Short mmCIF file of C-alpha atoms and ligand atoms in Angstrom, two decimals:
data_model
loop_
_atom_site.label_atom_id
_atom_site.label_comp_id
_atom_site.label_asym_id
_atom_site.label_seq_id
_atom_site.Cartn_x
_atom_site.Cartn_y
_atom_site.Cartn_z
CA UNK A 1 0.00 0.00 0.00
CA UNK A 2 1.07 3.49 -0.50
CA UNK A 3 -0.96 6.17 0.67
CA UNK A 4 0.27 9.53 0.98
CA UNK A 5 -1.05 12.57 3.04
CA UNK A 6 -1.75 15.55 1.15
CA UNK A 7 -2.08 19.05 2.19
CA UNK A 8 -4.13 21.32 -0.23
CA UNK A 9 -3.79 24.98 0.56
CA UNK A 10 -5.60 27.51 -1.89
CA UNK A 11 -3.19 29.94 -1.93
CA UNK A 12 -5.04 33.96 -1.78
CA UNK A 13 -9.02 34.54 -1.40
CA UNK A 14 -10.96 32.11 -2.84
CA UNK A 15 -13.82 33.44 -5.37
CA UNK A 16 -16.73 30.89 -7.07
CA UNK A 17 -15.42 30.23 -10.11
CA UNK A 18 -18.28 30.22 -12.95
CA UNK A 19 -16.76 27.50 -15.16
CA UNK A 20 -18.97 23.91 -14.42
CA UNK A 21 -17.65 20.58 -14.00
CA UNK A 22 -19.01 18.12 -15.09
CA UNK A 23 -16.63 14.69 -14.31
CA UNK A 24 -17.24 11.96 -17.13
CA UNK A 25 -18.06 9.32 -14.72
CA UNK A 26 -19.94 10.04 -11.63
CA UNK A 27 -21.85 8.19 -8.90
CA UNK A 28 -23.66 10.17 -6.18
CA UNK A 29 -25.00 8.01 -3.33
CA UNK A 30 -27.54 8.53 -0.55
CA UNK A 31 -26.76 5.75 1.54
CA UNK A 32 -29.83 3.50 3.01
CA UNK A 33 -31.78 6.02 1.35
CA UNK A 34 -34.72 4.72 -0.81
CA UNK A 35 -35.15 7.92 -2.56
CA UNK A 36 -33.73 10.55 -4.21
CA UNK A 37 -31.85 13.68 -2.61
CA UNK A 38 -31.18 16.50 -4.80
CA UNK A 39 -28.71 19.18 -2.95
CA UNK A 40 -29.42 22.02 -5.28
CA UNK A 41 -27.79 24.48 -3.88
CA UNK A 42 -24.28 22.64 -4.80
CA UNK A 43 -22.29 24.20 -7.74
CA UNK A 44 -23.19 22.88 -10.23
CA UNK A 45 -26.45 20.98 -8.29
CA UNK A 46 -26.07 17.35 -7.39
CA UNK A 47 -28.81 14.20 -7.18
CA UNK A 48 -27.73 11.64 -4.39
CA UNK A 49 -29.56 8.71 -5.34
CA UNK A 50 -29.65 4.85 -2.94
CA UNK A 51 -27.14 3.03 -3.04
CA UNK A 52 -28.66 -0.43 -2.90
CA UNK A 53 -27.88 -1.18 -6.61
CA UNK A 54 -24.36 -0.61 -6.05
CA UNK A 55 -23.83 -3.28 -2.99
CA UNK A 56 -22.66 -6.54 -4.13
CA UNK A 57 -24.81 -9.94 -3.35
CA UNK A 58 -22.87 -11.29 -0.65
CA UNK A 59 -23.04 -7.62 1.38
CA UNK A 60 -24.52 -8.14 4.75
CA UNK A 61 -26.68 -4.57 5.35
CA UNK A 62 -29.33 -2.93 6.99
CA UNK A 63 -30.46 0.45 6.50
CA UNK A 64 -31.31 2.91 9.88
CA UNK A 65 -32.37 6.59 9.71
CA UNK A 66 -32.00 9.67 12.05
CA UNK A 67 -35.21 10.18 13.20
CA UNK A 68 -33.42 13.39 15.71
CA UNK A 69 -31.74 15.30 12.82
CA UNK A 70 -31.39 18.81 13.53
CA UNK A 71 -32.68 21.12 11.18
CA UNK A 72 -29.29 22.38 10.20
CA UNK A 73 -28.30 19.16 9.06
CA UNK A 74 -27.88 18.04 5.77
CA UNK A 75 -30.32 15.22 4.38
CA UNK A 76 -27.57 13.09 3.27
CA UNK A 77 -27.19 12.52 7.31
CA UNK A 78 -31.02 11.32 7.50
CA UNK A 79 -30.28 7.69 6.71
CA UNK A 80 -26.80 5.20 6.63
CA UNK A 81 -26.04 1.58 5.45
CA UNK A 82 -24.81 -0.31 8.55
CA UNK A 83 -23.30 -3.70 7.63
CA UNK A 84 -22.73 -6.42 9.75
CA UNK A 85 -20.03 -8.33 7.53
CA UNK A 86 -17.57 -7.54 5.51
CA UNK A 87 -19.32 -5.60 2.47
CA UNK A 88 -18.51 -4.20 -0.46
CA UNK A 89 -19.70 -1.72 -3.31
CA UNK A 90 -18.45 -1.61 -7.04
CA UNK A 91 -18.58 1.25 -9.42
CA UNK A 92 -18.01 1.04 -13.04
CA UNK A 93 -15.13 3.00 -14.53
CA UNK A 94 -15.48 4.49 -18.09
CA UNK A 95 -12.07 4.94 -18.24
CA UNK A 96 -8.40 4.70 -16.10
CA UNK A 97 -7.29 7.50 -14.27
CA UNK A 98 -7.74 9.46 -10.89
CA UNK A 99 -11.19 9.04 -8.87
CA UNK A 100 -12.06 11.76 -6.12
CA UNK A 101 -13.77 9.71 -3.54
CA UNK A 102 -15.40 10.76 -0.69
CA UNK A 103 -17.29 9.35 2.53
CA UNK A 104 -19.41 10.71 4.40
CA UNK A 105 -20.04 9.47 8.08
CA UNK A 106 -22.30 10.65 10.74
CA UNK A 107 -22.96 8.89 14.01
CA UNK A 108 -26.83 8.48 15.14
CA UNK A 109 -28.64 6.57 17.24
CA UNK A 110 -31.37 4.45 15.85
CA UNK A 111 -34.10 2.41 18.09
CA UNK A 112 -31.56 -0.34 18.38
CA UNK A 113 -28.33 0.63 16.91
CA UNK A 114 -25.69 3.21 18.10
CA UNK A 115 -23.27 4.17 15.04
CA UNK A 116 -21.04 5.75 17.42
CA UNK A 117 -19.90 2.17 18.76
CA UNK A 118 -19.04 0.78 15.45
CA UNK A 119 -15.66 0.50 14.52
CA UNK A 120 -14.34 -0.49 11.25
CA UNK A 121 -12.07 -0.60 8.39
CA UNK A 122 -12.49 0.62 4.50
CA UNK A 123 -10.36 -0.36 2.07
CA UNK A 124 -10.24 0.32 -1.87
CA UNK A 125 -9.43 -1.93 -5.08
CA UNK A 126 -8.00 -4.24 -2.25
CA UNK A 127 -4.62 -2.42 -2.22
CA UNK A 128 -5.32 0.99 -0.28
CA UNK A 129 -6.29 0.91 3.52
CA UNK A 130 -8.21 4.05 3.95
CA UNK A 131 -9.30 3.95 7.41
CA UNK A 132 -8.60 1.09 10.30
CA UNK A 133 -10.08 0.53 13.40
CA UNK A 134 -12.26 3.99 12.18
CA UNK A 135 -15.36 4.79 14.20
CA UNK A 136 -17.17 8.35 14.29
CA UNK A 137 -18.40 9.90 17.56
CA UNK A 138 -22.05 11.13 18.10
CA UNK A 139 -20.87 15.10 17.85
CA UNK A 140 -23.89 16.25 15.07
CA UNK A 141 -20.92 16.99 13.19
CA UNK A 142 -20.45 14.93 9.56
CA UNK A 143 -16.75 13.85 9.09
CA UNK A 144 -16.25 13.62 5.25
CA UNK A 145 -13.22 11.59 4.45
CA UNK A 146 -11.68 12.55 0.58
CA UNK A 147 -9.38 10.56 -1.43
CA UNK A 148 -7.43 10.65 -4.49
CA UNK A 149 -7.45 6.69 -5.95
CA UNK A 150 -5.89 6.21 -9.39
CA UNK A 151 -7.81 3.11 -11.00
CA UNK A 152 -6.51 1.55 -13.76
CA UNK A 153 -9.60 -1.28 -13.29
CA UNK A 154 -12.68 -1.52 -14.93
CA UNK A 155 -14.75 -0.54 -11.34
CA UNK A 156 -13.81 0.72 -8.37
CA UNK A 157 -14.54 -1.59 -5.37
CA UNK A 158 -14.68 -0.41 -1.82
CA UNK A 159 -14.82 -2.42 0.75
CA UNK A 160 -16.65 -2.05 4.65
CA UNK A 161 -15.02 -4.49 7.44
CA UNK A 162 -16.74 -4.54 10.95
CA UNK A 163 -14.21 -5.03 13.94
CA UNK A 164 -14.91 -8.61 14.83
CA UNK A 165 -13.63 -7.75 17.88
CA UNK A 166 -15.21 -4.76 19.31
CA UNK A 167 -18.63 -6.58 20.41
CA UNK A 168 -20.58 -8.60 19.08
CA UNK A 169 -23.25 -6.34 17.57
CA UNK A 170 -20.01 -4.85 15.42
CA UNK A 171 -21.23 -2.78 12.56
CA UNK A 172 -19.54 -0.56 9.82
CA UNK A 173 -21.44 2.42 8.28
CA UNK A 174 -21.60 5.43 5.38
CA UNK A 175 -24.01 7.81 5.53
CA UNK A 176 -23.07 8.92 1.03
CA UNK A 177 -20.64 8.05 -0.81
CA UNK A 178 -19.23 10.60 -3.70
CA UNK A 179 -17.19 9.22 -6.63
CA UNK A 180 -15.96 10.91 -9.90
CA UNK A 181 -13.11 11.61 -12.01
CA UNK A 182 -10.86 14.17 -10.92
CA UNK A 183 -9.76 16.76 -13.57
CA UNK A 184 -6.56 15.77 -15.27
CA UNK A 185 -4.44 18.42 -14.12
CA UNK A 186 -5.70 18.51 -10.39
CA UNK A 187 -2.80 16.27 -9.54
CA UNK A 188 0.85 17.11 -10.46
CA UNK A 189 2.28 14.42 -12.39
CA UNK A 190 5.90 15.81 -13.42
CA UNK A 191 8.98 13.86 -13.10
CA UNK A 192 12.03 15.30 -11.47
CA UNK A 193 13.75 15.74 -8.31
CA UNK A 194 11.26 17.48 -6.47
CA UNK A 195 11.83 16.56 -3.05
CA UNK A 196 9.31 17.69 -0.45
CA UNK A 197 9.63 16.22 2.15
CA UNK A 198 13.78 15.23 1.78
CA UNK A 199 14.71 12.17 0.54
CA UNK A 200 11.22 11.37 -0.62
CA UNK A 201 10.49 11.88 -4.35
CA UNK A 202 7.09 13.51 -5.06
CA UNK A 203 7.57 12.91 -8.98
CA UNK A 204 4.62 10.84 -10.25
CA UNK A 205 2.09 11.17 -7.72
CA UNK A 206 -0.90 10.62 -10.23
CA UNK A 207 -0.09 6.55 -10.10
CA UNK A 208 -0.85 6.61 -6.37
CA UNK A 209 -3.42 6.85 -3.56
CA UNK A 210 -3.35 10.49 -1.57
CA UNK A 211 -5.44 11.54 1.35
CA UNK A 212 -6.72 15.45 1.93
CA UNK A 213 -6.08 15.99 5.24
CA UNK A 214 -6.82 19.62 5.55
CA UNK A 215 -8.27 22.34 3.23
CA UNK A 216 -7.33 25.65 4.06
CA UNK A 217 -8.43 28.91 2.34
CA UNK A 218 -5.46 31.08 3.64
CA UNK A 219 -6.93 34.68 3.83
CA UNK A 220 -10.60 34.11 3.10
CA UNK A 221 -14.09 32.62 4.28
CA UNK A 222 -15.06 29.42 4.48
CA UNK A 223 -15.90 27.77 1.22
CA UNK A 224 -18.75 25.10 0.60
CA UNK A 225 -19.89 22.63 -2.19
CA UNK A 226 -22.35 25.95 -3.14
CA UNK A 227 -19.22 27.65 -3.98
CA UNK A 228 -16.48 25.12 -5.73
CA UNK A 229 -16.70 23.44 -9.12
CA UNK A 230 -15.61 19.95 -7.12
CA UNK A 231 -17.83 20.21 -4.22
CA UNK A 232 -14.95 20.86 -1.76
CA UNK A 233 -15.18 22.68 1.59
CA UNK A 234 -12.26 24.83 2.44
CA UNK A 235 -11.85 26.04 6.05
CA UNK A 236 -10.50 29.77 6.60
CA UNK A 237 -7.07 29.44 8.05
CA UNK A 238 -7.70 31.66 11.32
CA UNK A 239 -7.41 28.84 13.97
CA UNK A 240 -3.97 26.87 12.25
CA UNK A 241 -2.30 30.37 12.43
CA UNK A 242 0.34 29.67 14.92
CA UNK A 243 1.73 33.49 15.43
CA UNK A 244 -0.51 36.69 16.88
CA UNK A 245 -3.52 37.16 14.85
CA UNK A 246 -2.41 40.99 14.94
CA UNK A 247 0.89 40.36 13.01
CA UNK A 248 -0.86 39.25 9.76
CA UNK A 249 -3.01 40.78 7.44
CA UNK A 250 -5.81 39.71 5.26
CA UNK A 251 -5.54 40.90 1.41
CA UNK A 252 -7.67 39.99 -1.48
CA UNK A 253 -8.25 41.12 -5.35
CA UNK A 254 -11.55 41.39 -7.54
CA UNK A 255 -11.67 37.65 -9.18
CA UNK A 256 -11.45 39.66 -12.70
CA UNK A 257 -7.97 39.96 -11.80
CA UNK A 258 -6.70 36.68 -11.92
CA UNK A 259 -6.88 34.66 -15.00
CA UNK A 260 -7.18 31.03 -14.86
CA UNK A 261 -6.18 28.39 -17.58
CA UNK A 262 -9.20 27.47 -19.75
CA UNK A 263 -9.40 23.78 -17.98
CA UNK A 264 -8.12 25.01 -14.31
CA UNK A 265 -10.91 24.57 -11.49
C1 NAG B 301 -26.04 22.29 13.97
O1 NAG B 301 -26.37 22.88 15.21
C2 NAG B 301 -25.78 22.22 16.32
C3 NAG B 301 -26.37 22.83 17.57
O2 NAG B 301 -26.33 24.23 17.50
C4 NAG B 301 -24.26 22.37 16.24
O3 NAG B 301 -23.65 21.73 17.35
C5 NAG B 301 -23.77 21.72 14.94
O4 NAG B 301 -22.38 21.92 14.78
C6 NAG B 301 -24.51 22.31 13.75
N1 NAG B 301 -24.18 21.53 12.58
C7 NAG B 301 -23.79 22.07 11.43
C8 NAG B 301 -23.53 21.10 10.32
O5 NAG B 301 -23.64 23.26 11.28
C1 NAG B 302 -35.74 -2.93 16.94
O1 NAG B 302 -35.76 -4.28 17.36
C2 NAG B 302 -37.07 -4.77 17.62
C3 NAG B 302 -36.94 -6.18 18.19
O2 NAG B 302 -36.06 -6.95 17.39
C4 NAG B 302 -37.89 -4.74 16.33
O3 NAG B 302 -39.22 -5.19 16.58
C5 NAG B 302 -37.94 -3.29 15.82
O4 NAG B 302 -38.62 -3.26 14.56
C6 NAG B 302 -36.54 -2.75 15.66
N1 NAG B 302 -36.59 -1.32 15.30
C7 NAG B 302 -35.99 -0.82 14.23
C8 NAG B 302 -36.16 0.65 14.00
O5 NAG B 302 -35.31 -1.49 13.46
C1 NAG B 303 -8.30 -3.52 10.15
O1 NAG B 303 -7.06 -2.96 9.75
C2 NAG B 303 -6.01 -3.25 10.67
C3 NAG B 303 -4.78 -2.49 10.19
O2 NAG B 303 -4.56 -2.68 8.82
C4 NAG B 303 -5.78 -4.75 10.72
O3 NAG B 303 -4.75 -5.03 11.65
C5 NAG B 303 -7.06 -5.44 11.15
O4 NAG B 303 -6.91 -6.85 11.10
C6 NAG B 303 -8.21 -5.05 10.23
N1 NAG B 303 -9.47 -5.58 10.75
C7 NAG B 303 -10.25 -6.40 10.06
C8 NAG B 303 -11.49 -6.87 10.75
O5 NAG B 303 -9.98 -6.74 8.90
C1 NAG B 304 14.00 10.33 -7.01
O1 NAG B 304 14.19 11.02 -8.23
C2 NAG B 304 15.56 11.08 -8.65
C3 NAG B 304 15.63 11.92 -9.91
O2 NAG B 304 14.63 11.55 -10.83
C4 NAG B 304 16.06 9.64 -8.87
O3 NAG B 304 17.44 9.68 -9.23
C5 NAG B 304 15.90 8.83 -7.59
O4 NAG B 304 16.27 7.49 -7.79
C6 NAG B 304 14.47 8.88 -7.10
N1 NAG B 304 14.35 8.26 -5.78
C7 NAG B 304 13.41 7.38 -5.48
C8 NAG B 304 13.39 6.88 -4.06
O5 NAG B 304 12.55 7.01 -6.28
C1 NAG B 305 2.56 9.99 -14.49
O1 NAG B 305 3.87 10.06 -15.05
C2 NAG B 305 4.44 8.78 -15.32
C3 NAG B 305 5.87 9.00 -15.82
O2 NAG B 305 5.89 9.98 -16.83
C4 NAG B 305 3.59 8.02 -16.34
O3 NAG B 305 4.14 6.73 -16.54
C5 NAG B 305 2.15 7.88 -15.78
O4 NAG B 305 1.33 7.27 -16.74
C6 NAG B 305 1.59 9.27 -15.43
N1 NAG B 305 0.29 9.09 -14.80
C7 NAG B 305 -0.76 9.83 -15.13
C8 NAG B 305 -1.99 9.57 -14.35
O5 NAG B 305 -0.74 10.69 -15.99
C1 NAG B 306 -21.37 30.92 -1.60
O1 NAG B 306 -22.56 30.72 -2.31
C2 NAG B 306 -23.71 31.24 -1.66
C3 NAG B 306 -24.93 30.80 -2.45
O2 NAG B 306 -24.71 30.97 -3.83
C4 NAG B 306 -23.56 32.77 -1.56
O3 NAG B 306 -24.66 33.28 -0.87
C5 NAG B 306 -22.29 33.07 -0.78
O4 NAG B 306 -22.05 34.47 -0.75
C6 NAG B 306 -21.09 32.41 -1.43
N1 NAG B 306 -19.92 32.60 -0.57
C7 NAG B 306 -18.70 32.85 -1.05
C8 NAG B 306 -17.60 32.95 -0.04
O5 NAG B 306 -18.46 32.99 -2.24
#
């Protein structure tokens, strides 16, 4: 396995960009959900459908929904899969290349079930270990986990393994599940000595797996899925700024002023 950690750090204010995305290949699931959710206030607007078409036979799942969710919640967090055995989804691929995929988790408490006890792992194409011994604790707070997968395979498979040996009524969850090809030039894939950290070569990082651990809009507001072409939420930098608030200062341009590359997000 190699999985990286990636920081992403939008460099200067962040403005919405008009230019759409639209990935070739997408899937967009509400998890235990048996109907649609559209979120149209996403740019450009998104349709979570259920996911039960994408779980393969031998998945062991039931489905449990939030029958406390706060208003400000989103309705993606109304409903999650919980599986009791090892489980897993596949997702056709049009094509090889990098897949953005995200999950979404959010711990509720059903009549019977507590998805804040359930520990698990998830895996991907059976080579890349995403999260182990991975549970999500009842805050009313979603944790969205985002990879970058390169898939040279006809389908992406992910894969949800209880902890056998947390208790017996061990469960893994997902509350939606986001996949869909990243644009081509959202990874850098030159060659060369580039050496960040030292000693490790960051050349080629396309072929692997990467993980966004934070996303940081250095300078400017928070940014949500109704404001970025990938659905991304970017976190103002105020509380990672180590050094006196007082000895840094906030500057920002009109977006006419900075020209992007016809195919950069
Ligand atoms: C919703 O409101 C609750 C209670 O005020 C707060 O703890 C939580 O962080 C809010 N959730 C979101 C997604 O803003
Ligand atoms: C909880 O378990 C009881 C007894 O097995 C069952 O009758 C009930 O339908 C369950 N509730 C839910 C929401 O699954
Ligand atoms: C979960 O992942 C950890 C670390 O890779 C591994 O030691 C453990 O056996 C896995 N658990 C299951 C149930 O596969
Ligand atoms: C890193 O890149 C340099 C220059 O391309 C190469 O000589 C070296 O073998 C590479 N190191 C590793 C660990 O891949
Ligand atoms: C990345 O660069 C390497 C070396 O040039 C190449 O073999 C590989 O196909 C590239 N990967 C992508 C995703 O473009
Ligand atoms: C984000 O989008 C919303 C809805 O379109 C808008 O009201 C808000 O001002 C935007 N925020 C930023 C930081 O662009």
């Amino acid at each position: 396995m190699e999985l990286l950690l990636g920081i992403t750090i939008l460099y200067s204010s962040f403005h919405l960009s008009s230019s759409a995305f639209t990935p070739t290949n997408s899937y967009f699931l509400a998890c235990g959900s048996t109907s649609n959710i559209p979120l149209a206030t996403d740019n450009t607007p998104r349709n979570f459908t259920p996911d039960s078409g994408y779980l393969t036979s031998n998945s062991k799942s039931i489905y449990l929904s939030n029958h406390h969710l706060s208003s400000n919640s989103s309705d993606l967090y109304a409903t999650a899969r919980a599986f009791t055995e090892r489980s897993t989804y596949r997702f056709e691929l049009d094509s090889q290349g990098t897949r953005v995929l995200r999950l979404h988790f959010f711990s509720f408490t059903d009549q019977n079930h507590s998805l804040a006890t359930a520990r698990f792992n998830v895996s991907a194409l059976d080579r890349f270990h995403l999260l182990s011994g991975f549970s999500v604790p009842n805050t009313q707070t979603p944790v969205i986990k985002e990879y970058l997968l390169w898939a040279d395979t006809s389908e992406l498979v992910i894969t949800f393994i209880p902890d056998s040996y947390s208790s017996a009524s061990s469960l893994a969850f997902v509350n939606a599940i986001e996949v869909f090809t990243a644009p081509t030039n959202l990874i850098d894939n030159t060659t060369g000595p580039k050496q960040v950290p030292p000693s490790q070569n960051v050349s080629q990082l396309a072929d692997l797996a990467l993980e966004t651990v934070y996303r940081i809009n250095v300078g400017g507001p928070k940014v949500t899925p109704a404001n970025d072409t990938h659905w991304r939420t970017w976190v103002p930098d105020d509380e990672y700024l180590f050094s006196e608030k007082e000895i840094s200062l906030k500057e920002s341009t009109k977006p006419e002023n900075i020209k992007y590359a016809a195919d950069e997000p």
